[in-house]
Amino acid sequence: FRNIRNAITIRLVPGIGHVVLQDLSAADLDRLYLRLLRGAERGSPDAWANDPDALAAKAYAPATVLQTHDVIRKALRDALKWGIVTTNVATLAEPPSQASVKADRRQAINIWLPDQLARFLTVSRQHWLHPMWVLTTTTGLRRAELAGLIDDKISLDQHRLLVDWQLVPEEQLDAANGIEASSTAPVHKPVLKASASARTIDLDQHTIAALRQWRSLRHEWQLAVGSGWLNLAPQAACLRGHPSRPQHSPFLFCWPDGRHLNPDWISHEFTRLCKTAKVPVIRLQDVRHTHASLLLAGGEHLKVVQERLGWASVAFMLETYSHLIPGMQREAAERFAADIFDRQESPDSKAD
């Protein structure tokens, strides 16, 4: 809902809102898409109409422009069905291709080198959520999955956790309850990104040790807070995300008073910690990419990486990380050759 509304109010209305619907042409849409990709100045419709070549500091990604195209295409499809227009001109326009969208997404991925990742974890030892940073770097969990983890889904003795719930920040429009329309609040619900997102992940010894320390610290908080501990009480996020009164165990990660973490806050805190550690500031999503890239570069089986990260398929994963394949192929060729040729008998031994 938010994406569609933004496409309309932020891009389509300022960009072509001044054009009479029946006069809209494919060329109008092509010019709009080009201005969005270049970074067209955003403001009033008059500003766009009077200076269509004006540029702004930030351009939109091809995926966002393609999404904008899909919105106007579907709207014009309805207008055609209702007899308001005679042609759906969006079908004649040329939005960014899927290939350009994929290429842009690959270029947007920034990963840490192993030394940078190690430095981040070293500095994060001073942060009260250090175990959470350890878990995200060693598993590649999404931020919504981190925030939505509950105790019952984690077995420290068996060294594994189950990912099947997430805390998703959704825009709140209920002003009657004192929530501003521009604010977000997390909603607890099953993972929906893809069927593969619900998965079991094995944990290493370092992560297990960090989580044991975390549970011990959280227990101390609970004892100190006493009856005011909020993690055991039904919260707005659970009441909105569950069809009935929630009965699940406490959230794994929380504030010292038991409140759950907002995924948006996790991202902001991660950025601050990157600056403190003096490592390249990347998106929290890029920690997930770093985890996958290091596994692939280390020769891990593709299916294992795909299942661990919760990608829909190996093919989709390879599209994302194809830039690593050339180096991986060279290493694979050397390993194969070494394995074969080292087994051959030398000419001297054969003569003997």
mmCIF file of C-alpha atoms in Angstrom:
data_model
loop_
_atom_site.group_PDB
_atom_site.id
_atom_site.type_symbol
_atom_site.label_atom_id
_atom_site.label_comp_id
_atom_site.label_asym_id
_atom_site.label_seq_id
_atom_site.Cartn_x
_atom_site.Cartn_y
_atom_site.Cartn_z
ATOM 1 C CA PHE A 1 0.000 0.000 0.000
ATOM 2 C CA ARG A 2 2.743 2.404 0.959
ATOM 3 C CA ASN A 3 4.743 1.690 -2.213
ATOM 4 C CA ILE A 4 1.719 2.206 -4.482
ATOM 5 C CA ARG A 5 0.701 5.384 -2.681
ATOM 6 C CA ASN A 6 4.230 6.804 -2.934
ATOM 7 C CA ALA A 7 4.392 5.982 -6.637
ATOM 8 C CA ILE A 8 1.240 8.027 -7.138
ATOM 9 C CA THR A 9 1.751 10.973 -4.799
ATOM 10 C CA ILE A 10 5.532 11.414 -5.082
ATOM 11 C CA ARG A 11 6.248 10.481 -8.709
ATOM 12 C CA LEU A 12 3.173 10.193 -10.950
ATOM 13 C CA VAL A 13 1.143 13.183 -9.760
ATOM 14 C CA PRO A 14 4.117 15.616 -9.747
ATOM 15 C CA GLY A 15 5.440 14.151 -12.999
ATOM 16 C CA ILE A 16 2.360 13.853 -15.227
ATOM 17 C CA GLY A 17 -0.478 15.162 -13.059
ATOM 18 C CA HIS A 18 -0.715 18.311 -15.191
ATOM 19 C CA VAL A 19 -1.433 16.281 -18.360
ATOM 20 C CA VAL A 20 -5.062 15.722 -19.370
ATOM 21 C CA LEU A 21 -5.673 11.978 -19.118
ATOM 22 C CA GLN A 22 -6.895 11.586 -22.712
ATOM 23 C CA ASP A 23 -3.842 13.541 -23.958
ATOM 24 C CA LEU A 24 -1.318 11.347 -22.120
ATOM 25 C CA SER A 25 1.129 9.681 -24.499
ATOM 26 C CA ALA A 26 3.798 7.032 -24.296
ATOM 27 C CA ALA A 27 6.342 9.787 -24.906
ATOM 28 C CA ASP A 28 5.115 11.564 -21.753
ATOM 29 C CA LEU A 29 5.747 8.413 -19.747
ATOM 30 C CA ASP A 30 9.141 7.837 -21.346
ATOM 31 C CA ARG A 31 10.193 11.370 -20.424
ATOM 32 C CA LEU A 32 8.941 10.817 -16.876
ATOM 33 C CA TYR A 33 10.910 7.570 -16.516
ATOM 34 C CA LEU A 34 14.054 9.215 -17.848
ATOM 35 C CA ARG A 35 13.748 12.132 -15.435
ATOM 36 C CA LEU A 36 13.225 9.734 -12.531
ATOM 37 C CA LEU A 37 16.277 7.702 -13.493
ATOM 38 C CA ARG A 38 18.398 10.820 -13.902
ATOM 39 C CA GLY A 39 17.126 12.396 -10.718
ATOM 40 C CA ALA A 40 14.441 14.748 -11.965
ATOM 41 C CA GLU A 41 13.574 17.643 -9.737
ATOM 42 C CA ARG A 42 10.602 16.794 -7.570
ATOM 43 C CA GLY A 43 8.083 19.397 -6.509
ATOM 44 C CA SER A 44 4.933 20.892 -7.932
ATOM 45 C CA PRO A 45 3.538 19.739 -11.295
ATOM 46 C CA ASP A 46 4.327 23.188 -12.711
ATOM 47 C CA ALA A 47 7.999 22.792 -11.829
ATOM 48 C CA TRP A 48 8.174 19.557 -13.823
ATOM 49 C CA ALA A 49 6.217 20.991 -16.754
ATOM 50 C CA ASN A 50 8.255 24.190 -16.977
ATOM 51 C CA ASP A 51 11.651 22.544 -16.611
ATOM 52 C CA PRO A 52 11.410 18.877 -17.656
ATOM 53 C CA ASP A 53 15.185 18.503 -17.867
ATOM 54 C CA ALA A 54 15.869 19.785 -14.348
ATOM 55 C CA LEU A 55 17.988 17.436 -12.280
ATOM 56 C CA ALA A 56 18.112 16.823 -8.534
ATOM 57 C CA ALA A 57 20.769 15.338 -6.337
ATOM 58 C CA LYS A 58 19.274 11.858 -6.046
ATOM 59 C CA ALA A 59 17.933 9.600 -8.789
ATOM 60 C CA TYR A 60 15.502 6.725 -8.410
ATOM 61 C CA ALA A 61 16.607 3.133 -8.826
ATOM 62 C CA PRO A 62 15.415 1.267 -11.938
ATOM 63 C CA ALA A 63 13.310 -1.021 -9.724
ATOM 64 C CA THR A 64 11.434 1.979 -8.312
ATOM 65 C CA VAL A 65 10.843 3.418 -11.781
ATOM 66 C CA LEU A 66 9.620 0.038 -13.028
ATOM 67 C CA GLN A 67 7.263 -0.156 -10.057
ATOM 68 C CA THR A 68 5.947 3.315 -10.942
ATOM 69 C CA HIS A 69 5.361 2.109 -14.499
ATOM 70 C CA ASP A 70 3.390 -0.886 -13.219
ATOM 71 C CA VAL A 71 1.128 1.403 -11.183
ATOM 72 C CA ILE A 72 0.250 3.701 -14.096
ATOM 73 C CA ARG A 73 -0.079 0.735 -16.470
ATOM 74 C CA LYS A 74 -2.650 -0.941 -14.236
ATOM 75 C CA ALA A 75 -4.498 2.346 -13.687
ATOM 76 C CA LEU A 76 -4.710 2.961 -17.431
ATOM 77 C CA ARG A 77 -5.861 -0.619 -17.936
ATOM 78 C CA ASP A 78 -8.879 0.170 -15.770
ATOM 79 C CA ALA A 79 -9.415 3.477 -17.578
ATOM 80 C CA LEU A 80 -9.441 1.567 -20.875
ATOM 81 C CA LYS A 81 -11.900 -0.980 -19.499
ATOM 82 C CA TRP A 82 -14.206 1.800 -18.323
ATOM 83 C CA GLY A 83 -14.055 3.594 -21.674
ATOM 84 C CA ILE A 84 -12.264 6.679 -20.326
ATOM 85 C CA VAL A 85 -9.336 6.269 -22.755
ATOM 86 C CA THR A 86 -9.041 4.448 -26.057
ATOM 87 C CA THR A 87 -5.475 3.170 -25.596
ATOM 88 C CA ASN A 88 -3.353 2.104 -22.660
ATOM 89 C CA VAL A 89 -0.327 4.181 -23.624
ATOM 90 C CA ALA A 90 1.728 2.625 -20.814
ATOM 91 C CA THR A 91 1.929 -0.575 -22.862
ATOM 92 C CA LEU A 92 3.702 1.460 -25.572
ATOM 93 C CA ALA A 93 6.175 3.128 -23.204
ATOM 94 C CA GLU A 94 9.687 1.837 -22.460
ATOM 95 C CA PRO A 95 10.324 1.495 -18.723
ATOM 96 C CA PRO A 96 13.591 0.114 -17.299
ATOM 97 C CA SER A 97 14.102 -3.515 -18.233
ATOM 98 C CA GLN A 98 14.286 -6.378 -15.764
ATOM 99 C CA ALA A 99 17.916 -6.830 -16.795
ATOM 100 C CA SER A 100 18.726 -3.249 -15.762
ATOM 101 C CA VAL A 101 16.904 -3.763 -12.476
ATOM 102 C CA LYS A 102 18.956 -6.881 -11.723
ATOM 103 C CA ALA A 103 22.202 -5.188 -12.730
ATOM 104 C CA ASP A 104 21.438 -2.191 -10.517
ATOM 105 C CA ARG A 105 20.668 -4.431 -7.552
ATOM 106 C CA ARG A 106 23.963 -6.252 -7.971
ATOM 107 C CA GLN A 107 25.829 -2.947 -8.105
ATOM 108 C CA ALA A 108 24.011 -1.746 -4.975
ATOM 109 C CA ILE A 109 25.395 -4.666 -2.944
ATOM 110 C CA ASN A 110 28.298 -3.634 -0.728
ATOM 111 C CA ILE A 111 29.997 -6.315 1.328
ATOM 112 C CA TRP A 112 32.671 -6.282 3.986
ATOM 113 C CA LEU A 113 36.000 -8.013 3.714
ATOM 114 C CA PRO A 114 36.683 -10.605 6.446
ATOM 115 C CA ASP A 115 38.959 -8.160 8.333
ATOM 116 C CA GLN A 116 36.246 -5.498 8.296
ATOM 117 C CA LEU A 117 33.650 -7.935 9.568
ATOM 118 C CA ALA A 118 36.017 -9.050 12.335
ATOM 119 C CA ARG A 119 36.669 -5.436 13.351
ATOM 120 C CA PHE A 120 32.945 -4.705 13.515
ATOM 121 C CA LEU A 121 32.373 -7.686 15.805
ATOM 122 C CA THR A 122 35.331 -6.674 17.988
ATOM 123 C CA VAL A 123 34.018 -3.143 18.492
ATOM 124 C CA SER A 124 30.435 -4.371 18.948
ATOM 125 C CA ARG A 125 31.529 -6.242 22.097
ATOM 126 C CA GLN A 126 31.032 -2.934 23.893
ATOM 127 C CA HIS A 127 27.443 -2.697 22.621
ATOM 128 C CA TRP A 128 24.634 -4.059 24.790
ATOM 129 C CA LEU A 129 23.208 -5.944 21.771
ATOM 130 C CA HIS A 130 26.490 -7.607 20.805
ATOM 131 C CA PRO A 131 24.892 -11.113 20.684
ATOM 132 C CA MET A 132 22.374 -9.847 18.137
ATOM 133 C CA TRP A 133 25.147 -8.502 15.915
ATOM 134 C CA VAL A 134 26.951 -11.839 16.220
ATOM 135 C CA LEU A 135 23.803 -13.711 15.225
ATOM 136 C CA THR A 136 23.098 -11.584 12.154
ATOM 137 C CA THR A 137 26.687 -11.854 10.882
ATOM 138 C CA THR A 138 26.886 -15.637 11.357
ATOM 139 C CA THR A 139 23.442 -16.466 9.958
ATOM 140 C CA GLY A 140 22.509 -13.711 7.501
ATOM 141 C CA LEU A 141 19.146 -13.173 9.172
ATOM 142 C CA ARG A 142 17.037 -10.291 7.902
ATOM 143 C CA ARG A 143 16.373 -7.496 10.402
ATOM 144 C CA ALA A 144 12.666 -8.371 10.593
ATOM 145 C CA GLU A 145 13.606 -11.982 11.328
ATOM 146 C CA LEU A 146 16.024 -10.873 14.064
ATOM 147 C CA ALA A 147 13.404 -8.727 15.750
ATOM 148 C CA GLY A 148 10.709 -11.395 15.446
ATOM 149 C CA LEU A 149 12.670 -14.297 16.964
ATOM 150 C CA ILE A 150 11.051 -15.852 20.030
ATOM 151 C CA ASP A 151 12.630 -18.121 22.616
ATOM 152 C CA ASP A 152 10.670 -21.236 21.682
ATOM 153 C CA LYS A 153 12.205 -21.213 18.206
ATOM 154 C CA ILE A 154 15.801 -21.425 19.453
ATOM 155 C CA SER A 155 17.471 -24.558 20.785
ATOM 156 C CA LEU A 156 20.911 -23.767 22.162
ATOM 157 C CA ASP A 157 21.510 -27.415 23.039
ATOM 158 C CA GLN A 158 20.824 -28.538 19.468
ATOM 159 C CA HIS A 159 22.665 -25.508 18.016
ATOM 160 C CA ARG A 160 19.844 -24.397 15.745
ATOM 161 C CA LEU A 161 17.014 -21.940 15.380
ATOM 162 C CA LEU A 162 13.787 -21.869 13.406
ATOM 163 C CA VAL A 163 12.880 -18.788 11.391
ATOM 164 C CA ASP A 164 9.122 -18.584 10.860
ATOM 165 C CA TRP A 165 8.067 -15.228 12.324
ATOM 166 C CA GLN A 166 9.132 -11.647 11.756
ATOM 167 C CA LEU A 167 8.503 -8.165 13.111
ATOM 168 C CA VAL A 168 7.723 -5.989 10.103
ATOM 169 C CA PRO A 169 7.580 -2.179 10.418
ATOM 170 C CA GLU A 170 4.280 -1.061 8.948
ATOM 171 C CA GLU A 171 2.966 2.448 8.583
ATOM 172 C CA GLN A 172 0.313 3.317 11.128
ATOM 173 C CA LEU A 173 -2.684 5.327 9.941
ATOM 174 C CA ASP A 174 -4.842 5.075 13.065
ATOM 175 C CA ALA A 175 -4.690 8.682 14.272
ATOM 176 C CA ALA A 176 -7.605 8.007 16.633
ATOM 177 C CA ASN A 177 -5.263 5.908 18.768
ATOM 178 C CA GLY A 178 -2.680 8.646 18.979
ATOM 179 C CA ILE A 179 -0.382 7.294 16.243
ATOM 180 C CA GLU A 180 0.742 9.728 13.581
ATOM 181 C CA ALA A 181 0.217 8.731 9.966
ATOM 182 C CA SER A 182 3.941 9.083 9.244
ATOM 183 C CA SER A 183 5.132 6.773 12.039
ATOM 184 C CA THR A 184 5.831 3.056 11.845
ATOM 185 C CA ALA A 185 5.295 0.281 14.352
ATOM 186 C CA PRO A 186 6.290 -3.379 14.056
ATOM 187 C CA VAL A 187 3.693 -6.063 13.406
ATOM 188 C CA HIS A 188 4.421 -9.698 14.353
ATOM 189 C CA LYS A 189 3.456 -12.067 11.564
ATOM 190 C CA PRO A 190 4.705 -15.154 9.682
ATOM 191 C CA VAL A 191 7.525 -14.755 7.185
ATOM 192 C CA LEU A 192 5.961 -13.917 3.841
ATOM 193 C CA LYS A 193 8.871 -12.882 1.601
ATOM 194 C CA ALA A 194 9.074 -16.364 0.093
ATOM 195 C CA SER A 195 8.197 -19.893 1.089
ATOM 196 C CA ALA A 196 11.909 -20.649 1.510
ATOM 197 C CA SER A 197 12.199 -17.873 4.124
ATOM 198 C CA ALA A 198 10.781 -20.209 6.784
ATOM 199 C CA ARG A 199 13.841 -22.308 7.519
ATOM 200 C CA THR A 200 16.030 -23.994 10.106
ATOM 201 C CA ILE A 201 19.545 -22.599 10.592
ATOM 202 C CA ASP A 202 22.425 -24.351 12.335
ATOM 203 C CA LEU A 203 24.504 -22.232 14.713
ATOM 204 C CA ASP A 204 28.227 -22.276 15.466
ATOM 205 C CA GLN A 205 29.846 -22.472 18.917
ATOM 206 C CA HIS A 206 30.670 -18.739 19.070
ATOM 207 C CA THR A 207 27.070 -17.766 18.335
ATOM 208 C CA ILE A 208 25.741 -20.262 20.876
ATOM 209 C CA ALA A 209 28.035 -18.833 23.568
ATOM 210 C CA ALA A 210 26.938 -15.284 22.768
ATOM 211 C CA LEU A 211 23.252 -16.245 22.953
ATOM 212 C CA ARG A 212 23.748 -17.995 26.305
ATOM 213 C CA GLN A 213 25.298 -14.805 27.680
ATOM 214 C CA TRP A 214 22.412 -12.797 26.267
ATOM 215 C CA ARG A 215 19.742 -14.951 27.879
ATOM 216 C CA SER A 216 21.570 -14.685 31.193
ATOM 217 C CA LEU A 217 21.669 -10.878 30.913
ATOM 218 C CA ARG A 218 18.015 -10.716 29.896
ATOM 219 C CA HIS A 219 17.085 -12.841 32.917
ATOM 220 C CA GLU A 220 18.853 -10.360 35.174
ATOM 221 C CA TRP A 221 16.838 -7.526 33.601
ATOM 222 C CA GLN A 222 13.608 -9.439 34.109
ATOM 223 C CA LEU A 223 14.372 -9.986 37.796
ATOM 224 C CA ALA A 224 15.249 -6.335 38.246
ATOM 225 C CA VAL A 225 12.102 -5.066 36.507
ATOM 226 C CA GLY A 226 9.822 -7.571 38.205
ATOM 227 C CA SER A 227 6.118 -7.329 37.405
ATOM 228 C CA GLY A 228 6.762 -4.459 35.007
ATOM 229 C CA TRP A 229 8.594 -6.742 32.565
ATOM 230 C CA LEU A 230 6.834 -6.201 29.221
ATOM 231 C CA ASN A 231 8.115 -9.160 27.214
ATOM 232 C CA LEU A 232 5.574 -11.558 28.683
ATOM 233 C CA ALA A 233 2.542 -9.317 28.122
ATOM 234 C CA PRO A 234 0.538 -9.116 24.898
ATOM 235 C CA GLN A 235 1.818 -6.130 22.963
ATOM 236 C CA ALA A 236 0.290 -4.090 20.200
ATOM 237 C CA ALA A 237 2.590 -5.732 17.654
ATOM 238 C CA CYS A 238 1.363 -9.188 18.622
ATOM 239 C CA LEU A 239 -2.279 -8.235 18.908
ATOM 240 C CA ARG A 240 -2.204 -6.794 15.395
ATOM 241 C CA GLY A 241 -0.197 -9.640 13.922
ATOM 242 C CA HIS A 242 -2.026 -12.587 15.501
ATOM 243 C CA PRO A 243 -5.697 -13.420 14.880
ATOM 244 C CA SER A 244 -6.143 -14.202 18.569
ATOM 245 C CA ARG A 245 -4.453 -13.408 21.862
ATOM 246 C CA PRO A 246 -0.779 -14.413 21.451
ATOM 247 C CA GLN A 247 0.527 -17.278 23.550
ATOM 248 C CA HIS A 248 4.087 -17.488 22.279
ATOM 249 C CA SER A 249 7.225 -17.236 24.388
ATOM 250 C CA PRO A 250 9.119 -13.935 24.909
ATOM 251 C CA PHE A 251 10.973 -12.221 22.107
ATOM 252 C CA LEU A 252 14.644 -13.163 22.088
ATOM 253 C CA PHE A 253 15.962 -9.615 21.681
ATOM 254 C CA CYS A 254 14.362 -6.762 23.564
ATOM 255 C CA TRP A 255 14.974 -3.588 25.525
ATOM 256 C CA PRO A 256 15.993 -3.910 29.198
ATOM 257 C CA ASP A 257 12.340 -3.407 30.195
ATOM 258 C CA GLY A 258 11.170 -6.193 27.878
ATOM 259 C CA ARG A 259 9.859 -4.121 24.984
ATOM 260 C CA HIS A 260 10.442 -5.606 21.546
ATOM 261 C CA LEU A 261 12.815 -3.935 19.087
ATOM 262 C CA ASN A 262 11.617 -1.986 16.073
ATOM 263 C CA PRO A 263 13.412 -3.183 12.901
ATOM 264 C CA ASP A 264 13.805 0.429 11.766
ATOM 265 C CA TRP A 265 15.671 1.210 14.985
ATOM 266 C CA ILE A 266 17.935 -1.828 14.477
ATOM 267 C CA SER A 267 19.031 -0.427 11.109
ATOM 268 C CA HIS A 268 19.740 3.023 12.560
ATOM 269 C CA GLU A 269 21.725 1.555 15.444
ATOM 270 C CA PHE A 270 23.703 -0.629 13.041
ATOM 271 C CA THR A 271 24.699 2.453 11.026
ATOM 272 C CA ARG A 272 25.855 4.228 14.176
ATOM 273 C CA LEU A 273 27.909 1.203 15.216
ATOM 274 C CA CYS A 274 29.568 1.017 11.779
ATOM 275 C CA LYS A 275 30.778 4.583 12.222
ATOM 276 C CA THR A 276 32.047 3.799 15.714
ATOM 277 C CA ALA A 277 33.953 0.773 14.390
ATOM 278 C CA LYS A 278 35.331 2.863 11.492
ATOM 279 C CA VAL A 279 34.350 0.284 8.912
ATOM 280 C CA PRO A 280 32.528 1.066 5.645
ATOM 281 C CA VAL A 281 28.931 2.026 6.410
ATOM 282 C CA ILE A 282 26.807 -0.535 4.610
ATOM 283 C CA ARG A 283 23.144 -1.441 4.900
ATOM 284 C CA LEU A 284 22.154 -4.068 7.439
ATOM 285 C CA GLN A 285 20.903 -6.030 4.424
ATOM 286 C CA ASP A 286 24.490 -6.027 3.150
ATOM 287 C CA VAL A 287 25.607 -7.975 6.223
ATOM 288 C CA ARG A 288 23.360 -10.710 4.875
ATOM 289 C CA HIS A 289 25.070 -10.377 1.495
ATOM 290 C CA THR A 290 28.456 -10.467 3.228
ATOM 291 C CA HIS A 291 27.546 -13.731 4.960
ATOM 292 C CA ALA A 292 26.450 -15.313 1.676
ATOM 293 C CA SER A 293 29.449 -14.009 -0.262
ATOM 294 C CA LEU A 294 31.975 -15.312 2.252
ATOM 295 C CA LEU A 295 30.317 -18.729 2.224
ATOM 296 C CA LEU A 296 30.389 -18.870 -1.575
ATOM 297 C CA ALA A 297 33.954 -17.580 -1.777
ATOM 298 C CA GLY A 298 34.946 -20.278 0.698
ATOM 299 C CA GLY A 299 33.623 -22.969 -1.623
ATOM 300 C CA GLU A 300 30.461 -23.800 0.325
ATOM 301 C CA HIS A 301 27.870 -25.838 -1.554
ATOM 302 C CA LEU A 302 25.362 -23.614 -3.376
ATOM 303 C CA LYS A 303 22.338 -25.485 -1.999
ATOM 304 C CA VAL A 304 23.589 -25.057 1.560
ATOM 305 C CA VAL A 305 23.983 -21.304 1.103
ATOM 306 C CA GLN A 306 20.563 -21.016 -0.535
ATOM 307 C CA GLU A 307 18.826 -22.876 2.297
ATOM 308 C CA ARG A 308 20.738 -21.004 4.982
ATOM 309 C CA LEU A 309 19.841 -17.586 3.561
ATOM 310 C CA GLY A 310 16.267 -18.516 2.677
ATOM 311 C CA TRP A 311 16.535 -17.658 -1.013
ATOM 312 C CA ALA A 312 13.709 -18.868 -3.242
ATOM 313 C CA SER A 313 16.082 -20.855 -5.468
ATOM 314 C CA VAL A 314 19.732 -21.417 -6.291
ATOM 315 C CA ALA A 315 19.201 -19.735 -9.658
ATOM 316 C CA PHE A 316 17.900 -16.554 -8.008
ATOM 317 C CA MET A 317 20.816 -16.571 -5.593
ATOM 318 C CA LEU A 318 23.337 -16.910 -8.412
ATOM 319 C CA GLU A 319 21.798 -13.928 -10.204
ATOM 320 C CA THR A 320 22.502 -11.869 -7.097
ATOM 321 C CA TYR A 321 26.050 -13.108 -6.506
ATOM 322 C CA SER A 322 27.164 -13.851 -10.061
ATOM 323 C CA HIS A 323 30.000 -11.318 -9.711
ATOM 324 C CA LEU A 324 31.766 -13.830 -7.443
ATOM 325 C CA ILE A 325 31.607 -16.713 -9.905
ATOM 326 C CA PRO A 326 34.736 -15.917 -12.015
ATOM 327 C CA GLY A 327 37.062 -16.102 -9.014
ATOM 328 C CA MET A 328 35.271 -19.159 -7.674
ATOM 329 C CA GLN A 329 35.658 -20.951 -11.017
ATOM 330 C CA ARG A 330 39.408 -20.343 -11.079
ATOM 331 C CA GLU A 331 39.786 -21.749 -7.583
ATOM 332 C CA ALA A 332 37.614 -24.732 -8.473
ATOM 333 C CA ALA A 333 39.718 -25.412 -11.569
ATOM 334 C CA GLU A 334 42.929 -25.393 -9.523
ATOM 335 C CA ARG A 335 41.471 -27.695 -6.866
ATOM 336 C CA PHE A 336 40.212 -30.139 -9.498
ATOM 337 C CA ALA A 337 43.523 -30.190 -11.347
ATOM 338 C CA ALA A 338 45.520 -30.626 -8.151
ATOM 339 C CA ASP A 339 43.320 -33.519 -7.080
ATOM 340 C CA ILE A 340 43.697 -35.303 -10.417
ATOM 341 C CA PHE A 341 47.311 -34.636 -11.342
ATOM 342 C CA ASP A 342 48.649 -35.248 -7.847
ATOM 343 C CA ARG A 343 47.299 -38.790 -8.123
ATOM 344 C CA GLN A 344 49.243 -39.531 -11.308
ATOM 345 C CA GLU A 345 52.350 -41.576 -11.053
ATOM 346 C CA SER A 346 55.559 -39.803 -12.007
ATOM 347 C CA PRO A 347 57.401 -41.179 -15.090
ATOM 348 C CA ASP A 348 60.285 -42.337 -12.882
ATOM 349 C CA SER A 349 58.085 -44.326 -10.519
ATOM 350 C CA LYS A 350 56.233 -45.882 -13.421
ATOM 351 C CA ALA A 351 59.497 -47.066 -14.986
ATOM 352 C CA ASP A 352 60.516 -48.657 -11.703
#
